[in-house]
mmCIF file of C-alpha atoms and ligand atoms in Angstrom:
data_model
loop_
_atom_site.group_PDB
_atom_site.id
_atom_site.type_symbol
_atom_site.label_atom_id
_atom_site.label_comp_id
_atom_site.label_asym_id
_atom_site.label_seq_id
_atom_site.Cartn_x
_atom_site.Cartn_y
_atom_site.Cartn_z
ATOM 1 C CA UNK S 329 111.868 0.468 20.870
ATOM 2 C CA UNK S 330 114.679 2.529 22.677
ATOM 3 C CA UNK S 331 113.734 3.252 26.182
ATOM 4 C CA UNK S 332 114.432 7.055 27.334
ATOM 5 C CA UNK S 333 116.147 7.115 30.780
ATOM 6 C CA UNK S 334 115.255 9.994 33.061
ATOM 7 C CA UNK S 335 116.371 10.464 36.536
ATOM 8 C CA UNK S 336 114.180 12.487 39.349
ATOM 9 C CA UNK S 337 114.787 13.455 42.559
ATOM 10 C CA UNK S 338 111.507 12.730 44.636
ATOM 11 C CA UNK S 339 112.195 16.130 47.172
ATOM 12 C CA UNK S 340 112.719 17.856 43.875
ATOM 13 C CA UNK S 341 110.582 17.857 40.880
ATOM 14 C CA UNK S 342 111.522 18.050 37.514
ATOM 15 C CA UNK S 343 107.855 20.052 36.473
ATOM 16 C CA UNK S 344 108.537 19.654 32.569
ATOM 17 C CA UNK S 345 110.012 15.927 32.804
ATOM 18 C CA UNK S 346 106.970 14.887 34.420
ATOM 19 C CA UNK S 347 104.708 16.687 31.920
ATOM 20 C CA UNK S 348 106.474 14.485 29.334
ATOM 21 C CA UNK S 349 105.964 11.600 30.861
ATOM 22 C CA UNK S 350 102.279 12.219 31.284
ATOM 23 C CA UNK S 351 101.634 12.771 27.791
ATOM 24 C CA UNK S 352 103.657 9.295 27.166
ATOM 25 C CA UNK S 353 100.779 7.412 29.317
ATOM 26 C CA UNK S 354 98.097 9.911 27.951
ATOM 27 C CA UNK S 355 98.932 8.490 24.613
ATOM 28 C CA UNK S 356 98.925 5.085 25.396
ATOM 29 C CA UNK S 357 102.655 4.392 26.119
ATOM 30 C CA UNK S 358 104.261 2.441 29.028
ATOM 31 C CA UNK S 359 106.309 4.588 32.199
ATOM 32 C CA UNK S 360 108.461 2.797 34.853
ATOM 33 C CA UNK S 361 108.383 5.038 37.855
ATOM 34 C CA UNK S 362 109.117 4.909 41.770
ATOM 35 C CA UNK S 363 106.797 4.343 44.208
ATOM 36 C CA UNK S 364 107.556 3.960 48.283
ATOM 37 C CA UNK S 365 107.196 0.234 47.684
ATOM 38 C CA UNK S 366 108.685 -1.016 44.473
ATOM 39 C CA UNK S 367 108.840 0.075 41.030
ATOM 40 C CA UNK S 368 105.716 0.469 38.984
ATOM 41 C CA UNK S 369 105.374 0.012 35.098
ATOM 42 C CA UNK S 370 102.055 2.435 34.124
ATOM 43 C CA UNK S 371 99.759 3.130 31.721
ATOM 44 C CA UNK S 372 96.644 4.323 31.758
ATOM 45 C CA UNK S 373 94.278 2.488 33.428
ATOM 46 C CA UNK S 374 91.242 3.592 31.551
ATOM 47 C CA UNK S 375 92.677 2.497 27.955
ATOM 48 C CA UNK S 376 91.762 -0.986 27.540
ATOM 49 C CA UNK S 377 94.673 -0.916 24.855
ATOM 50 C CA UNK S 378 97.438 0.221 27.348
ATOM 51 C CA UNK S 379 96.474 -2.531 29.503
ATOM 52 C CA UNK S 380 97.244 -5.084 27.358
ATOM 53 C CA UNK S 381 100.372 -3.733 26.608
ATOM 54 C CA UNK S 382 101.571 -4.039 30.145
ATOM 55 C CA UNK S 383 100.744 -7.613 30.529
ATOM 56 C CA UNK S 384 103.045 -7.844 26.816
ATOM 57 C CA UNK S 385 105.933 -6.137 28.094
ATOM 58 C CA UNK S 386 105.954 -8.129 31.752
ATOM 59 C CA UNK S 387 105.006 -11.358 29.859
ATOM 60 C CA UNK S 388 101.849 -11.162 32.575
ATOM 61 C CA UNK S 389 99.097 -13.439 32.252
ATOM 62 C CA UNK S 390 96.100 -11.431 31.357
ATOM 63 C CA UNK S 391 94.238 -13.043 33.979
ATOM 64 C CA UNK S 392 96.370 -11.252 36.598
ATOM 65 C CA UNK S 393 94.590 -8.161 37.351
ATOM 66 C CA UNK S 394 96.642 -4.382 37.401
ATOM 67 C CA UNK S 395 96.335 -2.212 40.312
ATOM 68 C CA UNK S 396 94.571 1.538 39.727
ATOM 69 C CA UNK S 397 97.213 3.952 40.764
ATOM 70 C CA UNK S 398 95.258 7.459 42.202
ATOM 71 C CA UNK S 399 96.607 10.494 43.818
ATOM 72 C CA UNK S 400 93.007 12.142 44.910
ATOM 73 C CA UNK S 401 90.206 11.042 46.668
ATOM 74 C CA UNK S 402 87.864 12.330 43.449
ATOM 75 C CA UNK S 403 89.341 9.630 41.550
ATOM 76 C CA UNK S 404 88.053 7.045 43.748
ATOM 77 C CA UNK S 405 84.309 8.042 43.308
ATOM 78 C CA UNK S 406 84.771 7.676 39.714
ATOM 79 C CA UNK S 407 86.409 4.473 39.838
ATOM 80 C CA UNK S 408 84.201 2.590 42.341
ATOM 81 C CA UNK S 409 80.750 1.631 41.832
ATOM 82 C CA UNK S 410 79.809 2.233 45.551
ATOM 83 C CA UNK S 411 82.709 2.951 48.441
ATOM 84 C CA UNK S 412 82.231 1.446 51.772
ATOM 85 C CA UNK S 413 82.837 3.070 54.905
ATOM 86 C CA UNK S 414 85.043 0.420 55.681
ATOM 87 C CA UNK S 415 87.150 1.834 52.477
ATOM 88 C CA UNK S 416 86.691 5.585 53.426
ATOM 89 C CA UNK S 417 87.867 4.770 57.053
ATOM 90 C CA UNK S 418 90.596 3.197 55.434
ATOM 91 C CA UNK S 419 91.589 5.370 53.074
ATOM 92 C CA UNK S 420 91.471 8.223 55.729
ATOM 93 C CA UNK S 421 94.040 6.189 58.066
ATOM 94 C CA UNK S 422 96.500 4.986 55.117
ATOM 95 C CA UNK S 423 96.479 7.343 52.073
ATOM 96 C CA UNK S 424 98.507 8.188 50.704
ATOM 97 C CA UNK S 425 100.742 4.919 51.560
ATOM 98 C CA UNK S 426 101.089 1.301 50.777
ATOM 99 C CA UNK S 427 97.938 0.398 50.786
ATOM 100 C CA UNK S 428 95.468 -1.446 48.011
ATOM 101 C CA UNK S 429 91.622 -2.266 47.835
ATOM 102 C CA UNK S 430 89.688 -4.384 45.954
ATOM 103 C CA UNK S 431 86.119 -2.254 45.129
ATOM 104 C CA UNK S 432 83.473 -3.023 43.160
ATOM 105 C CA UNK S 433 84.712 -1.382 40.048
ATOM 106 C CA UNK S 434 81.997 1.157 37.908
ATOM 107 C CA UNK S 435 81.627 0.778 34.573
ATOM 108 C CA UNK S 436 84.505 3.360 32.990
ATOM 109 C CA UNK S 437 87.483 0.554 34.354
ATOM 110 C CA UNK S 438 87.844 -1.608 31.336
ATOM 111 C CA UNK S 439 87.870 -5.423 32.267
ATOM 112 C CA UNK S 440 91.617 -5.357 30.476
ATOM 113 C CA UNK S 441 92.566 -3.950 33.305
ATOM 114 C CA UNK S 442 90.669 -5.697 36.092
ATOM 115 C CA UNK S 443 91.521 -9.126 34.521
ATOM 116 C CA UNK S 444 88.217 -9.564 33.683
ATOM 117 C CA UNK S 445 86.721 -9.094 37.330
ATOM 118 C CA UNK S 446 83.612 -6.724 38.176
ATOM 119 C CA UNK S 447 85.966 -5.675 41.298
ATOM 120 C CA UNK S 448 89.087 -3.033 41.197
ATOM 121 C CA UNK S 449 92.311 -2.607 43.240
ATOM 122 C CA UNK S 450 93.087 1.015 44.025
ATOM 123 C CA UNK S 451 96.114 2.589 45.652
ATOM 124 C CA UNK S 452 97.380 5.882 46.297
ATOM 125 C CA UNK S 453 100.362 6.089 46.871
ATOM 126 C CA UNK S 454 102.486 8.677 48.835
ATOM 127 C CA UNK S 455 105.696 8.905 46.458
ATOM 128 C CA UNK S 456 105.598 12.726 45.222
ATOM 129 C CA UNK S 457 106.667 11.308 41.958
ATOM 130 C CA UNK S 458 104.472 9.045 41.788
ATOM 131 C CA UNK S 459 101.356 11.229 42.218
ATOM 132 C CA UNK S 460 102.496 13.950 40.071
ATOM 133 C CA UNK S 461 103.014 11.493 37.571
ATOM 134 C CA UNK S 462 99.621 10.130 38.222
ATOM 135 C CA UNK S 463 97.911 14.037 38.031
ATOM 136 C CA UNK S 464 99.611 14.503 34.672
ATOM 137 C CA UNK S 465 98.806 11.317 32.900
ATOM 138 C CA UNK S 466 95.086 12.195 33.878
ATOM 139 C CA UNK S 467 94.229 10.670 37.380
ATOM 140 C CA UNK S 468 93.943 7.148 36.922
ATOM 141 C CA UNK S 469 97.427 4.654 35.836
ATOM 142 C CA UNK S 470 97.412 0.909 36.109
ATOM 143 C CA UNK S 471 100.687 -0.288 37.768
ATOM 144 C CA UNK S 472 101.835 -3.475 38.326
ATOM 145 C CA UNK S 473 105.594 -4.368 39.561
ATOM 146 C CA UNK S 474 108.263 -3.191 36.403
ATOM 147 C CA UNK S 475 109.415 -6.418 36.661
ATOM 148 C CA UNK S 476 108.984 -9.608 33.702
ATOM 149 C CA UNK S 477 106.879 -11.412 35.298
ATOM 150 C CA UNK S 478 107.943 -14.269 37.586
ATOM 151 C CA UNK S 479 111.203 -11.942 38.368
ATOM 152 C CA UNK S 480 111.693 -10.476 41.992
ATOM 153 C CA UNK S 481 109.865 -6.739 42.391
ATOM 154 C CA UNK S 482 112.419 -4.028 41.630
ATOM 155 C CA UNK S 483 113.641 -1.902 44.237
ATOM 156 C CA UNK S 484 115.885 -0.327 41.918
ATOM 157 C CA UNK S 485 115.945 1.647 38.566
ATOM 158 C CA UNK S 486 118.589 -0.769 36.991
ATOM 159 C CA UNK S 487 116.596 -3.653 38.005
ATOM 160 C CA UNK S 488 113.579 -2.580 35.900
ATOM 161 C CA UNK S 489 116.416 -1.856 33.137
ATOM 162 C CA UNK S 490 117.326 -5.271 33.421
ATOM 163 C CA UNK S 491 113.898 -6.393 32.368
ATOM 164 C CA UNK S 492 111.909 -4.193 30.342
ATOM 165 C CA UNK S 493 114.862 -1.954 28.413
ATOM 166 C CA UNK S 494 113.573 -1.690 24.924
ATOM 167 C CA UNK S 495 109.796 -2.921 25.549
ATOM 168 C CA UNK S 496 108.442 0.656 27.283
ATOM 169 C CA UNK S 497 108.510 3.932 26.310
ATOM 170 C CA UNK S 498 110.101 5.188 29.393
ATOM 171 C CA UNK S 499 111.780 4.703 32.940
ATOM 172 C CA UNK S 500 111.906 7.258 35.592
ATOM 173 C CA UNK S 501 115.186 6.538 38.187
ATOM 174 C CA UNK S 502 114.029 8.156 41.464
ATOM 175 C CA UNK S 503 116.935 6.025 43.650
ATOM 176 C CA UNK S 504 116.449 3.717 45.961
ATOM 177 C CA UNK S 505 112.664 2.332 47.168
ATOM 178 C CA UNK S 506 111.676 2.927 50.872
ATOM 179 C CA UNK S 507 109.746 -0.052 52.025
ATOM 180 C CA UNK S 508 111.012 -3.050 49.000
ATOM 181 C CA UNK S 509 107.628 -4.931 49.373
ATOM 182 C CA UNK S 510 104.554 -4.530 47.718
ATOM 183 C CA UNK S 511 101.096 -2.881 49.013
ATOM 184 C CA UNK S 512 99.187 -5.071 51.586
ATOM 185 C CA UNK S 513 96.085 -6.205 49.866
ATOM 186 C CA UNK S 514 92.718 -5.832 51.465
ATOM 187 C CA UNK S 515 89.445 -6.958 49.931
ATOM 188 C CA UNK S 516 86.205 -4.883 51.020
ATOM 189 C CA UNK S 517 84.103 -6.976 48.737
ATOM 190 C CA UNK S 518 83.341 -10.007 50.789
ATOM 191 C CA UNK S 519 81.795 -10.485 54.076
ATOM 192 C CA UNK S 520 84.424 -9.682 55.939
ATOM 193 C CA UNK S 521 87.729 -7.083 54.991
ATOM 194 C CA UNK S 522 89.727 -9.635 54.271
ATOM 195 C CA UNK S 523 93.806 -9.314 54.020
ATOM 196 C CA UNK S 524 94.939 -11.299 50.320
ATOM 197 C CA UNK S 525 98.416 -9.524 50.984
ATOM 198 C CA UNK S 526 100.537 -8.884 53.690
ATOM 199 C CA UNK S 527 102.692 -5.628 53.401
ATOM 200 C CA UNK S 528 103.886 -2.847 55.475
ATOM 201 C CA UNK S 529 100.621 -1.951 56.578
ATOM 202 C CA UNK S 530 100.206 -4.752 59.133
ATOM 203 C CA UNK S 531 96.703 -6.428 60.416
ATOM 204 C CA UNK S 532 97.221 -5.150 63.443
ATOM 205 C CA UNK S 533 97.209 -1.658 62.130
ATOM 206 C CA UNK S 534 94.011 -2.366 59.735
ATOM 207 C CA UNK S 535 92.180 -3.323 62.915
ATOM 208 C CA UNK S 536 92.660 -0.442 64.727
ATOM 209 C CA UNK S 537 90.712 1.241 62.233
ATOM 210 C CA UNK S 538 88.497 -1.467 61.868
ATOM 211 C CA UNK S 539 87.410 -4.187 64.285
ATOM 212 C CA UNK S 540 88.244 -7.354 62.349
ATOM 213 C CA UNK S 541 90.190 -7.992 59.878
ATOM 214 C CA UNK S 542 90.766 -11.886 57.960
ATOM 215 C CA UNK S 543 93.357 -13.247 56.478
ATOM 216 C CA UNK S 544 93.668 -14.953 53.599
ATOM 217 C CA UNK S 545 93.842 -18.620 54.397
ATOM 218 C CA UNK S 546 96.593 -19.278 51.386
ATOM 219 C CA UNK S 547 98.887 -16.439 52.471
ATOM 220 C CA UNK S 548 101.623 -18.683 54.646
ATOM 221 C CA UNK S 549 100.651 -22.139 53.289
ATOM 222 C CA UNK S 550 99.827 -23.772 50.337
ATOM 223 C CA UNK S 551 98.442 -27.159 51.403
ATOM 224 C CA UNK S 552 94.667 -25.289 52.559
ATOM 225 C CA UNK S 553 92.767 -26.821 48.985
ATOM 226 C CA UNK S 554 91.897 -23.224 48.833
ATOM 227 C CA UNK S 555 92.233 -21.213 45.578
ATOM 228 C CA UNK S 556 93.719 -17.757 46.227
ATOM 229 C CA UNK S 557 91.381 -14.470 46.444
ATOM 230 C CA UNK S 558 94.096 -12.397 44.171
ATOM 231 C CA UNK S 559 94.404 -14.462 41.267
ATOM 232 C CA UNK S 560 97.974 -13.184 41.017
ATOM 233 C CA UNK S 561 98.695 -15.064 44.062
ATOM 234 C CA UNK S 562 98.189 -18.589 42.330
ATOM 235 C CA UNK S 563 101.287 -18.101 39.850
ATOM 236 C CA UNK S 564 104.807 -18.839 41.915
ATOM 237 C CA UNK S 565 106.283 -15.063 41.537
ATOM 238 C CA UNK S 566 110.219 -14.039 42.546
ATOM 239 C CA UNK S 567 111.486 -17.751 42.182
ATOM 240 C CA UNK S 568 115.121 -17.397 42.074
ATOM 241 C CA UNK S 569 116.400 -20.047 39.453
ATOM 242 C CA UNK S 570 118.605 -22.196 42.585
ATOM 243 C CA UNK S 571 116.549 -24.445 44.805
ATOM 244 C CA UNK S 572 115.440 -22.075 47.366
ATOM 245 C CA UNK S 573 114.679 -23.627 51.130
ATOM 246 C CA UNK S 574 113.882 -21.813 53.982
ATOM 247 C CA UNK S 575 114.882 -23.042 57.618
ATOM 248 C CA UNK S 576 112.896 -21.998 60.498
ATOM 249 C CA UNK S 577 114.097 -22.869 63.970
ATOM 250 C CA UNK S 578 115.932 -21.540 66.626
ATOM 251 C CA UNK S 579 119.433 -19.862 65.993
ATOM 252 C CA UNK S 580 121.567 -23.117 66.746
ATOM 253 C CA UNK S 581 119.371 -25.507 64.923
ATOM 254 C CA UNK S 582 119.101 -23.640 62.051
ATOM 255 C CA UNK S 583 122.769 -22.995 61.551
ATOM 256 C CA UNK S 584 123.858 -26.636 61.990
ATOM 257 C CA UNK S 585 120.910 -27.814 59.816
ATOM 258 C CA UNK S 586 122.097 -25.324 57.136
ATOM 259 C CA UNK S 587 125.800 -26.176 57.418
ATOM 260 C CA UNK S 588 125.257 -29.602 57.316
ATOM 261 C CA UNK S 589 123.216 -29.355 54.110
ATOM 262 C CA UNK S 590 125.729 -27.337 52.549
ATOM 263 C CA UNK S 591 128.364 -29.579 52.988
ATOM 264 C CA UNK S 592 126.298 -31.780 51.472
ATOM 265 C CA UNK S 593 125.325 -29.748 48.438
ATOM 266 C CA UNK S 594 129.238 -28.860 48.073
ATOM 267 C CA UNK S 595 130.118 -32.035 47.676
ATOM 268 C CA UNK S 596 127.393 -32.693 44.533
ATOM 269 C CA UNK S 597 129.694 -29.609 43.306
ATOM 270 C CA UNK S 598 126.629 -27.392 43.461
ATOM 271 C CA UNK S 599 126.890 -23.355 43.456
ATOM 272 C CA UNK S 600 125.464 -22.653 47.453
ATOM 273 C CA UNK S 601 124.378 -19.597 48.669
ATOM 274 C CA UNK S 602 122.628 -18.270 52.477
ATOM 275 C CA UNK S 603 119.995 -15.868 53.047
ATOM 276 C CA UNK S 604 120.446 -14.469 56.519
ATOM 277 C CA UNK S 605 120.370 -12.157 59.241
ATOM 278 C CA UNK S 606 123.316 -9.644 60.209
ATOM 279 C CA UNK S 607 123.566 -11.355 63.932
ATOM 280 C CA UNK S 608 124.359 -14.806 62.126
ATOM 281 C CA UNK S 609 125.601 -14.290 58.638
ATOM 282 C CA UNK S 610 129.082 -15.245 59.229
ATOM 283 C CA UNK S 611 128.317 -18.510 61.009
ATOM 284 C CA UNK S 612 127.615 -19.804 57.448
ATOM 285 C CA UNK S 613 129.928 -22.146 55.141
ATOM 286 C CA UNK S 614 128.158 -21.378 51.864
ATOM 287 C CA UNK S 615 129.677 -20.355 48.647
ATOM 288 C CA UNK S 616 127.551 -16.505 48.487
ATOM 289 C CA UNK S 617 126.691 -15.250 51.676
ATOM 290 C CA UNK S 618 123.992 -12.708 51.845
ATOM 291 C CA UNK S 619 122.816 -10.246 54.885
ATOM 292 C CA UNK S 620 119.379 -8.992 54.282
ATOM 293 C CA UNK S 621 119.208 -6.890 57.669
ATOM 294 C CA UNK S 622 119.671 -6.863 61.081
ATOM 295 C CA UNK S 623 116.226 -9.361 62.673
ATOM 296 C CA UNK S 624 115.931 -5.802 65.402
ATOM 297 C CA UNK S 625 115.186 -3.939 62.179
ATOM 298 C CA UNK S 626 112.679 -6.349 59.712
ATOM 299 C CA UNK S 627 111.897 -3.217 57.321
ATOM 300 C CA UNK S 628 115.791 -3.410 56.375
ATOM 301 C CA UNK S 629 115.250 -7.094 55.638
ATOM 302 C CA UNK S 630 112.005 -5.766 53.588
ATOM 303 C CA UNK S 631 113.937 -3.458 51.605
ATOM 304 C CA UNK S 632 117.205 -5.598 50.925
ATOM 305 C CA UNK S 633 114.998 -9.166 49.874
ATOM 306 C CA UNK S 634 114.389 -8.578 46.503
ATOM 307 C CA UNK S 635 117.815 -6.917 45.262
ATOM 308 C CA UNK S 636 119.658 -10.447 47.081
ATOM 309 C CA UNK S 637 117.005 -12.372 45.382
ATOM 310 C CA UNK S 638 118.279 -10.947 42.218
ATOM 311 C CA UNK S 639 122.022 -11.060 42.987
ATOM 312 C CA UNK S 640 121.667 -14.689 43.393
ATOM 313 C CA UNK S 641 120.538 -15.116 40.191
ATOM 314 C CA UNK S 642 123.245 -12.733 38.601
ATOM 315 C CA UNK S 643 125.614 -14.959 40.704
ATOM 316 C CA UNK S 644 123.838 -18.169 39.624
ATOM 317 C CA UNK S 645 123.611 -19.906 42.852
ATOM 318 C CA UNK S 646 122.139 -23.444 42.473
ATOM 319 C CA UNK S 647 121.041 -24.410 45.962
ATOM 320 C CA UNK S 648 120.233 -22.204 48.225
ATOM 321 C CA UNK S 649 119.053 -21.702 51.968
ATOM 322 C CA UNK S 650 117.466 -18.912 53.773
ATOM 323 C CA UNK S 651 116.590 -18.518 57.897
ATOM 324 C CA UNK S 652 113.251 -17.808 58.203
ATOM 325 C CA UNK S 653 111.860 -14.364 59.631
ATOM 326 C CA UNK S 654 108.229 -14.255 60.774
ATOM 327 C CA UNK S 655 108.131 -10.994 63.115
ATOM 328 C CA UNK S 656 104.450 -9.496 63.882
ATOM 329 C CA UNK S 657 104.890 -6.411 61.430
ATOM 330 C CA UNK S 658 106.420 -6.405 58.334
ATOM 331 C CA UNK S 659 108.259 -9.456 59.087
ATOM 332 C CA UNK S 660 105.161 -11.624 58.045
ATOM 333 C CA UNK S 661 105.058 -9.808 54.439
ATOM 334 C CA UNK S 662 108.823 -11.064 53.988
ATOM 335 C CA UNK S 663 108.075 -14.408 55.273
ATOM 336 C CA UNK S 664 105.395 -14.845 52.215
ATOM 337 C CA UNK S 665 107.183 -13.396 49.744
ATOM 338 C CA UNK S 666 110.149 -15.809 50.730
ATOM 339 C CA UNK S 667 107.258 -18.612 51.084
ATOM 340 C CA UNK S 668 106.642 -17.949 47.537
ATOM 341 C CA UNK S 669 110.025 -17.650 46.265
ATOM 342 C CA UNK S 670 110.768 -21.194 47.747
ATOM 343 C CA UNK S 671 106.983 -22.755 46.281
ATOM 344 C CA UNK S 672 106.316 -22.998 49.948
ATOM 345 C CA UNK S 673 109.625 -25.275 50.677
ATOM 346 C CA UNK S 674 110.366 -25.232 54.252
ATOM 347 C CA UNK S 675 112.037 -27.319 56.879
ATOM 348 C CA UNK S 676 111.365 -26.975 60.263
ATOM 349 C CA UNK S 677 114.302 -28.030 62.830
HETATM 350 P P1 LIG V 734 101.310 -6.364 41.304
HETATM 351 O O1 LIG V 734 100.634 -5.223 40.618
HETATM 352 O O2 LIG V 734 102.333 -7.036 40.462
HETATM 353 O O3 LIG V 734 101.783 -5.945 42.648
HETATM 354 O O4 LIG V 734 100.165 -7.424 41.547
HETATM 355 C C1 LIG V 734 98.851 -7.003 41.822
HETATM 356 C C2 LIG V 734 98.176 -7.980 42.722
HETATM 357 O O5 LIG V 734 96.873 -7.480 43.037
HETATM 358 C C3 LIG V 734 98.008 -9.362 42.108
HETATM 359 O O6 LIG V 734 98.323 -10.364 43.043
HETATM 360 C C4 LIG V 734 96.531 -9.354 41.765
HETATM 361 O O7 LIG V 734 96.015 -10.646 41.720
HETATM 362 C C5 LIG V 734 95.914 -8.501 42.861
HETATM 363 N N1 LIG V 734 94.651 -7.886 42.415
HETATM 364 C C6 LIG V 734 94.534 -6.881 41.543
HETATM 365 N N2 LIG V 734 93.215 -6.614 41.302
HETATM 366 C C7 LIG V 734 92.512 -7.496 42.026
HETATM 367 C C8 LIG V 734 91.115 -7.750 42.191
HETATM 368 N N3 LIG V 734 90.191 -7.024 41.544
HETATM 369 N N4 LIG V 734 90.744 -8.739 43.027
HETATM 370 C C9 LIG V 734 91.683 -9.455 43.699
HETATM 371 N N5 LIG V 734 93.015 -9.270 43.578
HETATM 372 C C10 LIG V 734 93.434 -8.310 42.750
HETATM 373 MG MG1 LIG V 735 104.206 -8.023 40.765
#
């Protein structure tokens, strides 16, 4: 299949482009478009047959349920079985934004989509592309990263080129993502609204909207016997191929620790690479050095995690350490998605 490339500007739609790529996912085919947290892959999430042609072209298991992309409120009601006010105080404080719920899904949400479950995650998100991409494909499109599965999320139009050129119909370049980390997860069909992922929206914003929120045991450690609530979370996603620690301790520990083991892993001729902050970057003796932010400003580090994931890769780094970063807000996201890169392999020092 030959993949068209388009390019819009999110301040400036392209009215006809968009049109075109609506009747792609109204006929079953496969867009990659922008969103404010990573690139999507979508089809439409009511065509049991589209569905399963996302989890072909990411290689996804088909137990991994998609998230339901929306840009009204309308669509909701038609979606969900009931709403909670829980969701509808939610949705009132978050949406459009990076936000996803798991619903108890009504009867028009095939289970290809829901992978299998009687429960649906919904998002709207706040990208203008995004939703007018959503309004012309019909309301409802099933979106999962545009990534092959087990890859890092794309931030990036070329990324999703890299892995799904020639297996979808189309991919929208809308520049660069804002926030670089997926929607925070909450489930509102348990006892309590319970957080399966962190993202930009923090817990400390969900519970000023509502009074308590959980967290998903298995979020920050993997030793709790406890399956994961989002079945996605049980596979081991953005695993660079080098062996990936992370180092959490204070600044002077973790930079001898981290020297010290790359001595060690130059001298077994090994391919060593850093993951680090601005402040101490070039304290490093590694063979790739990469800066994901300054540790003032975590939602650069969110944004640039990902893309160095990826370079690493391109660059083939074989062992590889990263500082830790575990700030309140959005620094908690990029600790678990680094958690999960490593397969939960950390040292403390
Ligand atoms: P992605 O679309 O690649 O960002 O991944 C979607 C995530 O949402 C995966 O981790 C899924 O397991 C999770 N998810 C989607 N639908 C549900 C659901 N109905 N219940 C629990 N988790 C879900
Ligand atoms: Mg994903």
């Amino acid at each position: 299949m030959k993949t068209r490339h388009i390019r819009i500007e999110e301040q400036n739609t392209d009215e006809e482009l968009i049109r075109q790529a609506g009747d792609i996912l109204r006929s079953g085919g496969l867009v990659a478009f922008p969103t404010e947290t990573v690139y999507g892959l979508g089809g439409d999430a009511l065509n049991p047959a589209s569905s399963a042609r996302i989890y072909q072209a990411k290689g996804r298991p088909s137990d991994n349920p998609l998230i339901v992309h929306i840009a009204d409120m309308e669509a909701l009601d038609a979606i969900v079985r009931k709403i909670p006010d829980e969701a509808r105080a939610l949705a009132e404080a978050f949406w459009p934004g990076p936000l996803t719920m798991i619903l108890p899904k009504a009867d028009i949400v095939p289970r290809e989509t829901t992978g299998g479950l009687e429960t649906v995650a919904v998002r709207m998100p706040a990208h203008r592309t995004a939703r007018e991409l959503i309004r012309a494909a019909g309301g409802y499109v099933a979106a999962p990263s545009a990534n092959r599965s087990g890859r890092p999320s794309p931030t990036l139009a070329k990324y999703v080129a890299q892995d799904l050129d020639g297996r979808i119909e189309m991919i929208i370049d809308g520049g660069s993502v804002e926030i670089g980390l997926e929607s925070t997860i909450v489930d509102l069909t348990s006892d309590k609204p319970t957080i399966l992922r962190p993202g930009y929206i923090t817990r400390q914003m969900l519970e000023r909207v509502l009074s308590y929120v959980e967290e998903d045991s298995t979020l920050m450690r993997c030793d709790t016997g406890q399956a994961p609530k989002a079945p996605g979370m049980k596979y081991r996603h953005y695993a660079p191929a080098g062996e990936l620690t992370i180092v959490d301790g204070d600044r002077e520990h973790t930079v001898r620790y981290i020297n010290e083991e790359l001595a060690r892993a130059g001298q077994r001729h090994k391919r060593t690479a850093v993951i680090a902050a601005d402040e101490t970057v070039d304290l490093y003796r590694a063979d790739i050095r990469k800066s994901v932010g300054s540790r003032g400003h975590e939602e650069t580090v969110a944004r640039e995690l990902y893309r160095v994931l990826r370079e690493l890769d391109d660059e083939e780094a074989e062992v590889i350490f990263a500082e830790a970063f575990d700030g309140d807000g959005i620094g908690r996201a990029v600790m678990n998605r680094l958690l999960k890169a490593s397969g939960y392999h950390t040292v403390q020092v």
